[in-house]
PDB file of C-alpha atoms and ligand atoms in Angstrom:
ATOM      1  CA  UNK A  58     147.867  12.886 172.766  1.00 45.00           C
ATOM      2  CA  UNK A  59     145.871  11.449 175.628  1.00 49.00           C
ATOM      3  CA  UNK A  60     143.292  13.524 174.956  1.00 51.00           C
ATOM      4  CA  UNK A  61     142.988  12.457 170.919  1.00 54.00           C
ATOM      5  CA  UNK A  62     142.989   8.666 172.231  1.00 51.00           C
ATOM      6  CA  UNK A  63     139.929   9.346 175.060  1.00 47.00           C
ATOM      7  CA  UNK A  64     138.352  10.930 172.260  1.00 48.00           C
ATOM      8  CA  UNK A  65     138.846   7.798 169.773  1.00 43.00           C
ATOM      9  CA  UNK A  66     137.976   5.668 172.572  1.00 49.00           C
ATOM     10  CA  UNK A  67     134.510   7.429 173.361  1.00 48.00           C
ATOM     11  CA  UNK A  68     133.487   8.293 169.566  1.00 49.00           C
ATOM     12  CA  UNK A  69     135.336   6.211 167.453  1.00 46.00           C
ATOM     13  CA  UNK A  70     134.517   2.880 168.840  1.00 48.00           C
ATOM     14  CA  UNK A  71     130.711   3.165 169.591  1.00 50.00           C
ATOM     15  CA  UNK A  72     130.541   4.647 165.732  1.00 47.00           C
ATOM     16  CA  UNK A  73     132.120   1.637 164.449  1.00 46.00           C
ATOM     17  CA  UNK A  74     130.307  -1.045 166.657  1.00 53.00           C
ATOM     18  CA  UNK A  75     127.251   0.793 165.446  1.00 50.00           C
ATOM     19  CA  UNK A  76     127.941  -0.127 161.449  1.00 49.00           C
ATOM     20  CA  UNK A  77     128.716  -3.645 162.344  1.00 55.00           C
ATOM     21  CA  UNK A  78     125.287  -3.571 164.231  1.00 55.00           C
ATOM     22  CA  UNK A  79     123.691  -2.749 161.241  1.00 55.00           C
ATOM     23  CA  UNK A  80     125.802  -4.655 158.952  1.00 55.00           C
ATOM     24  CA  UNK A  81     124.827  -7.632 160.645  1.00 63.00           C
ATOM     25  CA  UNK A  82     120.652  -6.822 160.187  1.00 69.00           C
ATOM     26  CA  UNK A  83     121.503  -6.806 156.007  1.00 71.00           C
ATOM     27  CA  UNK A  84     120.459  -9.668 153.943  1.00 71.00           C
ATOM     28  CA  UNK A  85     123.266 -12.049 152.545  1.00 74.00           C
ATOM     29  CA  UNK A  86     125.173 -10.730 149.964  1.00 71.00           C
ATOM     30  CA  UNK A  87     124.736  -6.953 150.800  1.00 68.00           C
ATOM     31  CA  UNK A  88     126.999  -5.271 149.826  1.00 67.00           C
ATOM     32  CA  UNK A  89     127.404  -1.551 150.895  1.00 73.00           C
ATOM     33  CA  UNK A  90     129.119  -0.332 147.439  1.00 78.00           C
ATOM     34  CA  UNK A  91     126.966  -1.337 144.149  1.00 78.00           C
ATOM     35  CA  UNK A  92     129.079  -3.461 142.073  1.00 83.00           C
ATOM     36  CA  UNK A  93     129.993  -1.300 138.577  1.00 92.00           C
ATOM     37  CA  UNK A  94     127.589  -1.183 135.803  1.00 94.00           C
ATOM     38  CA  UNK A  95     128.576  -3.661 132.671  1.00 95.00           C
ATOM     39  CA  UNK A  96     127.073  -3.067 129.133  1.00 96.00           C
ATOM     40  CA  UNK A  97     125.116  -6.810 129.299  1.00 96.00           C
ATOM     41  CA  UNK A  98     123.222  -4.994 132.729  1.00 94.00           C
ATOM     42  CA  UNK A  99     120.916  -2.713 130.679  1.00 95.00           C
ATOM     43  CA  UNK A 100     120.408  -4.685 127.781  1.00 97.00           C
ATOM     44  CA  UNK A 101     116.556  -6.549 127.571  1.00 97.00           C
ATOM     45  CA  UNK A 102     116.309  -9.447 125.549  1.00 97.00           C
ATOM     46  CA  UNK A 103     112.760 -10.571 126.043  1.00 97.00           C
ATOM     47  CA  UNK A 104     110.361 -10.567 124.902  1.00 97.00           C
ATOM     48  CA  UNK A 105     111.808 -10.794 121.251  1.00 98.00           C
ATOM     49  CA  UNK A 106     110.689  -7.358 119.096  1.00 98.00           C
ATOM     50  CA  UNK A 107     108.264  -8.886 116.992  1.00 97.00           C
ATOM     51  CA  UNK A 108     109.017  -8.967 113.334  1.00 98.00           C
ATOM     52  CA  UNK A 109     106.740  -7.963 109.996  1.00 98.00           C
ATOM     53  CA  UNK A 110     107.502  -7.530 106.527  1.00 98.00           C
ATOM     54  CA  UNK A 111     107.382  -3.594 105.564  1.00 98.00           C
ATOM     55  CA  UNK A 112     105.595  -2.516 101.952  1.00 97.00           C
ATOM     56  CA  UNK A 113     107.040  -3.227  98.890  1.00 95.00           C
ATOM     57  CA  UNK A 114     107.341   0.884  98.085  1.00 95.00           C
ATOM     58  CA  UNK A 115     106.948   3.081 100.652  1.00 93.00           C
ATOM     59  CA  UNK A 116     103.462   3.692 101.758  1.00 97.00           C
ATOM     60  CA  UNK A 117     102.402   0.215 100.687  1.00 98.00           C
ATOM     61  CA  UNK A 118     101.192  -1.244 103.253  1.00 98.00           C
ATOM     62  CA  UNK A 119     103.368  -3.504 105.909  1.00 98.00           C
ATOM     63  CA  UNK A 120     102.534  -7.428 106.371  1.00 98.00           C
ATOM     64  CA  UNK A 121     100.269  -6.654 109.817  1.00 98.00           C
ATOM     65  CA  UNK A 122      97.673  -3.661 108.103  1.00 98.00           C
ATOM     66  CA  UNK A 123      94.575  -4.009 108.299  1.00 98.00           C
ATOM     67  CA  UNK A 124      93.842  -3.499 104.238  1.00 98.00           C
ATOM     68  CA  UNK A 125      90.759  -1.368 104.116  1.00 98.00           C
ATOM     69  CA  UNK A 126      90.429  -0.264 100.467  1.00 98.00           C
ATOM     70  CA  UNK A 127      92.994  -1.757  97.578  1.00 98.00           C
ATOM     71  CA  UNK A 128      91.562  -0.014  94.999  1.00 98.00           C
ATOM     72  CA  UNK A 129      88.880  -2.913  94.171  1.00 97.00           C
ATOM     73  CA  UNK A 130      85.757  -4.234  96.044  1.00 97.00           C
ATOM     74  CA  UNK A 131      84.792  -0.850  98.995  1.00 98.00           C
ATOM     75  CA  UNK A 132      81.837  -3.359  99.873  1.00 98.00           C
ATOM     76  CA  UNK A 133      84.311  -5.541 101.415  1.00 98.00           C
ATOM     77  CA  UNK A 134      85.310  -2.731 104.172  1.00 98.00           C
ATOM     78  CA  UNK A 135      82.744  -0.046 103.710  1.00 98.00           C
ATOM     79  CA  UNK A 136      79.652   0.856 104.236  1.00 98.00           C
ATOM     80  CA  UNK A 137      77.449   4.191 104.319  1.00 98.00           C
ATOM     81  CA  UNK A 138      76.040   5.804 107.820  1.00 97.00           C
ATOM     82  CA  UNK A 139      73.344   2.691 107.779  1.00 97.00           C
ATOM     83  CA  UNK A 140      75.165  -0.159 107.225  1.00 98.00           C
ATOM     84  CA  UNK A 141      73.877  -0.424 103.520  1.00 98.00           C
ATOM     85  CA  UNK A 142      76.252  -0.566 100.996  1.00 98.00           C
ATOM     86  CA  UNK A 143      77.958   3.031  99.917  1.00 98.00           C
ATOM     87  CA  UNK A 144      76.853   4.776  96.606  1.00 98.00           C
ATOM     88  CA  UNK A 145      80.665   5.782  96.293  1.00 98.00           C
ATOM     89  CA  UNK A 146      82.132   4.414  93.036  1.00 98.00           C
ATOM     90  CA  UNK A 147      85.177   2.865  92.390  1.00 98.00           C
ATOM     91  CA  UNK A 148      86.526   3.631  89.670  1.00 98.00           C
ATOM     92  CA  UNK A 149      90.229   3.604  88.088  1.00 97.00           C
ATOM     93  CA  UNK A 150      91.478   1.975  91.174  1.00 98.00           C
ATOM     94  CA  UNK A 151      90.147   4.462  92.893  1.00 98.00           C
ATOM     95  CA  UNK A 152      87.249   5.444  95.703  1.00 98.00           C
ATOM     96  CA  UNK A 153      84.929   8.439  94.596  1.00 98.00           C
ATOM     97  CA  UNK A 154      82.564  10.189  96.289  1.00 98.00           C
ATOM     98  CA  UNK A 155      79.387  10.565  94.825  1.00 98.00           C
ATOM     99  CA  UNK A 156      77.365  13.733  95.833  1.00 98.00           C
ATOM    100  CA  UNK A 157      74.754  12.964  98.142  1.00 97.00           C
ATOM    101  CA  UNK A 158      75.009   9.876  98.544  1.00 97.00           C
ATOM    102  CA  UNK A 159      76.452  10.346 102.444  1.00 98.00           C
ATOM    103  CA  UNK A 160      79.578   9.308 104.045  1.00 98.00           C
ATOM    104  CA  UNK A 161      81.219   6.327 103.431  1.00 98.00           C
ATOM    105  CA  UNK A 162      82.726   3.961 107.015  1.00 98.00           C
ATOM    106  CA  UNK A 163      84.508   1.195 107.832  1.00 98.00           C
ATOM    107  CA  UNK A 164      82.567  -1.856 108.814  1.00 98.00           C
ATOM    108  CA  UNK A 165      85.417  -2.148 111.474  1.00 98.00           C
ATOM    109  CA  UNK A 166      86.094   0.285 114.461  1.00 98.00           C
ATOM    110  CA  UNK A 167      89.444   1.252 115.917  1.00 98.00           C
ATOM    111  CA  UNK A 168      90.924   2.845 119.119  1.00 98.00           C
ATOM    112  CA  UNK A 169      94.722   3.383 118.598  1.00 98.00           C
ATOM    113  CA  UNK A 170      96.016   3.152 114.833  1.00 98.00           C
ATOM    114  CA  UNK A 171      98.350   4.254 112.655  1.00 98.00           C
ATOM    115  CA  UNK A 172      96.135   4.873 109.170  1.00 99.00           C
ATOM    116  CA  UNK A 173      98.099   5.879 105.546  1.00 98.00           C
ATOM    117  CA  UNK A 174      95.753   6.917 102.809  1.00 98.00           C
ATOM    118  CA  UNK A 175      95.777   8.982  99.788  1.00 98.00           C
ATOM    119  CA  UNK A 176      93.302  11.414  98.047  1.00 98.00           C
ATOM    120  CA  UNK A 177      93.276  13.369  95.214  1.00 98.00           C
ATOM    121  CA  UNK A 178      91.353  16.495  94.478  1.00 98.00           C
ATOM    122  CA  UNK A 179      89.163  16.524  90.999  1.00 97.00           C
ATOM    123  CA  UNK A 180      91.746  17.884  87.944  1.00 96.00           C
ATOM    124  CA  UNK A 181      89.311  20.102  87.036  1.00 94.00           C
ATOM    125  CA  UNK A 182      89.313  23.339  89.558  1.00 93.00           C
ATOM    126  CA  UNK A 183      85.681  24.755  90.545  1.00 89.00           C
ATOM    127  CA  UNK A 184      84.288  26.590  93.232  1.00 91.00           C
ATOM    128  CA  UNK A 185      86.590  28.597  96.091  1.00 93.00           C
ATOM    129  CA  UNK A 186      87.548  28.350 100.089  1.00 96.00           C
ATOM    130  CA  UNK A 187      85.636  25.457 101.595  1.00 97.00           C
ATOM    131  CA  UNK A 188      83.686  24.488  97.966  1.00 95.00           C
ATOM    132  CA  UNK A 189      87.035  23.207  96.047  1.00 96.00           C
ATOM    133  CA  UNK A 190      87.726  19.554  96.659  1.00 97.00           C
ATOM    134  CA  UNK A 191      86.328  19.136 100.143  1.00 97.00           C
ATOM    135  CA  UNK A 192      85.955  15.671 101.748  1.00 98.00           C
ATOM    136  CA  UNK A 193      87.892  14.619 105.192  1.00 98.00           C
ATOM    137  CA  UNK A 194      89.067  12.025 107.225  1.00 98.00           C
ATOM    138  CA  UNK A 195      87.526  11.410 110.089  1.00 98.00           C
ATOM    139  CA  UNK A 196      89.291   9.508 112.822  1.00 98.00           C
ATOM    140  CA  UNK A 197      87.061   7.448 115.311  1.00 98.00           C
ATOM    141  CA  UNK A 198      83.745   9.211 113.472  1.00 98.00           C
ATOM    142  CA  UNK A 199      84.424  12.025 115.402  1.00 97.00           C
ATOM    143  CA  UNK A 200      87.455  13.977 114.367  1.00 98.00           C
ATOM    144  CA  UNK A 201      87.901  15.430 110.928  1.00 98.00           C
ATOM    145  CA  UNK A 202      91.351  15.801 108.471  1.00 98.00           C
ATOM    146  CA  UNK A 203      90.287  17.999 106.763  1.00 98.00           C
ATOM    147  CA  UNK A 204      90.411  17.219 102.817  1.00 98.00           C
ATOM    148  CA  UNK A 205      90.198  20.124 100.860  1.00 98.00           C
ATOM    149  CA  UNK A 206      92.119  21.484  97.559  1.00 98.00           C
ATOM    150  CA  UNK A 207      94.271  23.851  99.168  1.00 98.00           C
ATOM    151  CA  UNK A 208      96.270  24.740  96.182  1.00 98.00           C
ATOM    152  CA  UNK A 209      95.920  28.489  95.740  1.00 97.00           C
ATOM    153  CA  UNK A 210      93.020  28.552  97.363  1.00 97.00           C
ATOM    154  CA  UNK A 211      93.003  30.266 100.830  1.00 97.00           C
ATOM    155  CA  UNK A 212      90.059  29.911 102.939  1.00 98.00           C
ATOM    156  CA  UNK A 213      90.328  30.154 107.187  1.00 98.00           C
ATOM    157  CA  UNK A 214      93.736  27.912 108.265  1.00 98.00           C
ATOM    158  CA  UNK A 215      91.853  25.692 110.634  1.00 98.00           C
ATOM    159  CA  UNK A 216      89.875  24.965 108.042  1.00 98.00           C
ATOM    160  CA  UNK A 217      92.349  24.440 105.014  1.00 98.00           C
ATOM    161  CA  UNK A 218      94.300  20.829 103.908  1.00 98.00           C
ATOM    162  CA  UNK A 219      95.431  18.910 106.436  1.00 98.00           C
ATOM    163  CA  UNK A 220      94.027  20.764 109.386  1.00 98.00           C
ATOM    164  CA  UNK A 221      91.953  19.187 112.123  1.00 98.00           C
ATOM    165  CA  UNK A 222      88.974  21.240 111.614  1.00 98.00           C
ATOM    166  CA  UNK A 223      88.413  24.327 113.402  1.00 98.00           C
ATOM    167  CA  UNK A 224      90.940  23.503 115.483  1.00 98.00           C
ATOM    168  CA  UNK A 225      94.618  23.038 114.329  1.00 98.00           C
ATOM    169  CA  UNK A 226      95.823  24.699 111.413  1.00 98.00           C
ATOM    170  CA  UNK A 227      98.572  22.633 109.173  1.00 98.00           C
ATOM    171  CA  UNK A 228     101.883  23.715 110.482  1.00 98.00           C
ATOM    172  CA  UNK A 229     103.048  23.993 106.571  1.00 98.00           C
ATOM    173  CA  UNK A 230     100.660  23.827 103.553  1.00 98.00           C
ATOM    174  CA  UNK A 231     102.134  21.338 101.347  1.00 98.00           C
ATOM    175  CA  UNK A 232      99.277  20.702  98.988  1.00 98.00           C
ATOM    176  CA  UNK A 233      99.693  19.244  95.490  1.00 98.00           C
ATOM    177  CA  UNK A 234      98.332  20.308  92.780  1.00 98.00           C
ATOM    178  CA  UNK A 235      94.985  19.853  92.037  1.00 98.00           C
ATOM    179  CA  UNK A 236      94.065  15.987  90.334  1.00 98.00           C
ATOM    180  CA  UNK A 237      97.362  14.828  91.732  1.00 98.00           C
ATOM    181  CA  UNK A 238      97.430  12.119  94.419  1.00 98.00           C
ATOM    182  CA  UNK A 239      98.823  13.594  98.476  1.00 98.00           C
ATOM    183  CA  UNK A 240      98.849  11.298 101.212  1.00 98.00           C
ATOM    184  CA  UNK A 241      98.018  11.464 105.142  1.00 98.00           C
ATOM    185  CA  UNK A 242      99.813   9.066 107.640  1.00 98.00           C
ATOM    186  CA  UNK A 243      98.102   9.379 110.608  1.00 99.00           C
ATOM    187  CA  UNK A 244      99.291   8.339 114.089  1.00 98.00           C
ATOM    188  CA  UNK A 245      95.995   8.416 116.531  1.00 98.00           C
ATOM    189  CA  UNK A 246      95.667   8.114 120.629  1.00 98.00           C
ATOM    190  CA  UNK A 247      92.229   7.518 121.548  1.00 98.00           C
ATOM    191  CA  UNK A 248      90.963   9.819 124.412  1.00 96.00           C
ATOM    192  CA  UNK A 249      90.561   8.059 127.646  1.00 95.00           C
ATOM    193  CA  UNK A 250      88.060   8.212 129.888  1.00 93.00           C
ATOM    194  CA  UNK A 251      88.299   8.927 133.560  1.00 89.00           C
ATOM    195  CA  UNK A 252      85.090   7.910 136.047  1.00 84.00           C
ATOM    196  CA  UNK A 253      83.270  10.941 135.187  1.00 81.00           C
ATOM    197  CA  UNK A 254      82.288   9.714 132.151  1.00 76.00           C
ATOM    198  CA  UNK A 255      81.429  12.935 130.033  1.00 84.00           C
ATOM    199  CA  UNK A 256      85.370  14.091 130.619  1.00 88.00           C
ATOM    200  CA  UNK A 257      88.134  13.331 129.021  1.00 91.00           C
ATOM    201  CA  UNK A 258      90.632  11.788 131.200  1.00 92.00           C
ATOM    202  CA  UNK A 259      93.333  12.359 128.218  1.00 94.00           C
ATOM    203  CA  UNK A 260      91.445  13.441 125.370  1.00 95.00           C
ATOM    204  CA  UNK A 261      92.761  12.658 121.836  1.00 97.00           C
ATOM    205  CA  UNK A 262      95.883  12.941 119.890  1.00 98.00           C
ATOM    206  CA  UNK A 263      96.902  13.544 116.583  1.00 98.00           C
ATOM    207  CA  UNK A 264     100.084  13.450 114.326  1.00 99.00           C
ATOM    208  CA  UNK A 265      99.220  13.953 110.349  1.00 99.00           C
ATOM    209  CA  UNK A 266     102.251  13.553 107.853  1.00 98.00           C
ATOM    210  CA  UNK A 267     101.179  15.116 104.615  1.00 98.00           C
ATOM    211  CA  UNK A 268     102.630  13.967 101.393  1.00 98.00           C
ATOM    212  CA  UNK A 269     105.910  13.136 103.891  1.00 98.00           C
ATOM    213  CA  UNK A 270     105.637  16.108 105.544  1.00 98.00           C
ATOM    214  CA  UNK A 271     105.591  16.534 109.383  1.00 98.00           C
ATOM    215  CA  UNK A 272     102.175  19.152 109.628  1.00 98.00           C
ATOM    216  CA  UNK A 273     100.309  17.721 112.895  1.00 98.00           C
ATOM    217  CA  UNK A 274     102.517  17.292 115.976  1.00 98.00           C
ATOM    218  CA  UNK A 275     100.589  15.123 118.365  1.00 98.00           C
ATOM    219  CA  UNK A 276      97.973  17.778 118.953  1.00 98.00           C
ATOM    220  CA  UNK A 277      95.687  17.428 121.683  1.00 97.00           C
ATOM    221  CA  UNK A 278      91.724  18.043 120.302  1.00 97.00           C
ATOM    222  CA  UNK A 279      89.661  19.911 122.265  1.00 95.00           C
ATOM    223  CA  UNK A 280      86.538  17.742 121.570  1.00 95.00           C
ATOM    224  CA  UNK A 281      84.702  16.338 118.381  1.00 96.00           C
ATOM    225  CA  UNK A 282      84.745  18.275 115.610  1.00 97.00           C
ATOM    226  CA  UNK A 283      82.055  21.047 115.158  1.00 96.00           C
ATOM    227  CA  UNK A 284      80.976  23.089 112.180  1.00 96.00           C
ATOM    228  CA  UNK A 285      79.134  25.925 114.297  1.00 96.00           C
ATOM    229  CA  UNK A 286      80.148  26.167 117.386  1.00 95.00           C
ATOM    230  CA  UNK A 287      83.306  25.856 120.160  1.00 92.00           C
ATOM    231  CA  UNK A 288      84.592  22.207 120.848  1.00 91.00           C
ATOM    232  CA  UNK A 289      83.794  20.191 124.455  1.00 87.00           C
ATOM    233  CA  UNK A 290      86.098  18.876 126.303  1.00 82.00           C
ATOM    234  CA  UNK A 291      83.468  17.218 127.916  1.00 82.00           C
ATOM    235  CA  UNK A 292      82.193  14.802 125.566  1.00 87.00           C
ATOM    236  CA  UNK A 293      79.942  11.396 126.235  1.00 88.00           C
ATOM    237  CA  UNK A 294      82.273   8.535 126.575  1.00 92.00           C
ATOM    238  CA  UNK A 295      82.917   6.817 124.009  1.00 94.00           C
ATOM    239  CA  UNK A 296      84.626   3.237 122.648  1.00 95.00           C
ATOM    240  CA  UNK A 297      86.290   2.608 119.325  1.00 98.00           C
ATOM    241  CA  UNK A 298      84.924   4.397 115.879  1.00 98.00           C
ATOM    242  CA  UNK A 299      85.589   3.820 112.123  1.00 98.00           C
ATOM    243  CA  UNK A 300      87.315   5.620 110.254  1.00 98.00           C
ATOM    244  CA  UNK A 301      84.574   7.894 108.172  1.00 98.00           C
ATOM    245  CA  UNK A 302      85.496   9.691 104.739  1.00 98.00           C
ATOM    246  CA  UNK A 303      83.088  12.270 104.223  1.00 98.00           C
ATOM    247  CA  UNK A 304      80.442  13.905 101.233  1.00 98.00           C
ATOM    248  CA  UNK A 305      80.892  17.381 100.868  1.00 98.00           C
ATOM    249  CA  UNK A 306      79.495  17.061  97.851  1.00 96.00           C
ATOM    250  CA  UNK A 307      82.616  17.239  95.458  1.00 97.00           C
ATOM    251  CA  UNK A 308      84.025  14.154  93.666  1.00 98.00           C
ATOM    252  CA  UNK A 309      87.313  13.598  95.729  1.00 98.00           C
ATOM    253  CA  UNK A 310      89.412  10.404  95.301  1.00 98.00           C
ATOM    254  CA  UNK A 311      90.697   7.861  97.707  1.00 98.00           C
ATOM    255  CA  UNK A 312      93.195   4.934  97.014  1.00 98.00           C
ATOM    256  CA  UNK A 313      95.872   2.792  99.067  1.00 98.00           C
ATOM    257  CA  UNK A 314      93.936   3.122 102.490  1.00 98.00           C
ATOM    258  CA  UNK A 315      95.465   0.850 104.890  1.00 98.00           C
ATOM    259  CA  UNK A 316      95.576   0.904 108.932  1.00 99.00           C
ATOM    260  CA  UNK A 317      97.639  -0.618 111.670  1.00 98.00           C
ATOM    261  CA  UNK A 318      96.332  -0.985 115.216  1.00 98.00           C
ATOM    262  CA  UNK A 319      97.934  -0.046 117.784  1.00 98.00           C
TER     263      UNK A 319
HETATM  264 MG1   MG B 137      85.748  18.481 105.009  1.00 97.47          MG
END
């Protein structure tokens, strides 16, 4: 017993004094345990979420998209690859591309962006692989959706519907059929740059829902696209692009092309 009270005396006490040292160097209103969580503790209020008016239908385009083709005047938003106006026709509502005449752009550019718009192979089938209803999307003038009617009609997968080309092959090919209207929504990242300039510091993403249909999942491109040849990751820096619909030389539709920035 007179041992277990020398021992309090020489550990116990200088312990104790020790927290009330350091109690004493804590600001006001320290308090060692945290005080419990409440519901109101995680909830943020500001600033208010802010609020727009979605499409009549779905895939109509919300109160804050940028309209870029309604199916009446393309001068309004597009141009061709010199700033003149496009040889595309409009016609039946809808944006057709006439062979030769180029690619067709926005006047505007974009970095981020969510971007809905529909196409429509020609009714009547010709040609095979990469010579039936081939146009495409391309994101920042750099990165192609591949258009194509891919309807009974195999060609190479990163080069079919919905693919980003010669890269990522559709995870599902849910084409239409021929002459009937399919839709892309698009959900872009721009590629950052780091200060090596001719790097990507992130390069770019891509989700692509096809006629509702989950078929990009935020892929990660290895560089512009390239006909002949293997992608770069390193790739000159670059700003915000338009979005470019392009002339392979077969009369593909386009209608209801609207685009959010992000
Ligand atoms: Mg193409």
């Amino acid at each position: 017993m007179k041992y277990r009270m020398l021992f309090c005396a020489l550990i116990c006490v200088p312990v104790l004094s020790l927290a009330q040292e350091q109690q004493k160097d804590m600001p006001p209103g320290y308090q060692k345990q945290p005080a419990p969580m409440t519901p109101q503790m995680t909830e943020v209020w500001e600033p208010e979420v802010s609020v727009i008016t979605p499409g009549d239908q779905p895939g109509m385009p919300p109160s804050d998209a940028i309209v870029l083709f309604d199916g009446t005047d393309v001068n309004k938003e597009w141009v061709d690859s010199r700033g003149n106006p496009t040889k595309w026709i409009v016609k039946d509502g809808s944006l057709v591309c006439v062979k030769g005449s180029g690619v067709v752009q926005t006047k505007r550019t974009f970095n981020d962006f969510q971007l809905h718009i529909e196409w429509k192979t020609p009714s009547e089938v010709s040609g095979d692989g990469q010579g039936r209803g081939n146009s495409g999307v391309y994101l920042q003038g750099l990165y192609e959706i591949q258009v194509l009617d891919s309807y009974n009609n195999r060609t190479y997968r990163q080069g079919q519907a919905g693919s980003l080309y010669k890269q990522y092959a559709p995870m599902v090919n849910v084409c239409r059929k021929p002459g009937e209207w399919q839709s892309y929504d698009v959900i872009y990242t721009a590629p950052r740059f780091g200060n090596d300039s001719t790097v990507y510091f992130t390069p770019p993403r891509v989700t692509v829902i096809q006629n509702g249909v989950l078929i990009q999942n935020n892929v990660s491109l290895r560089g512009p696209t390239l006909y002949i040849g293997i992608p770069e990751y390193s790739v000159k820096k670059h700003g915000p692009g338009p979005v470019v619909l392009q002339d392979h030389g077969n009369p593909v539709a386009f209608r209801n092309i609207w685009i959010r920035e992000l």
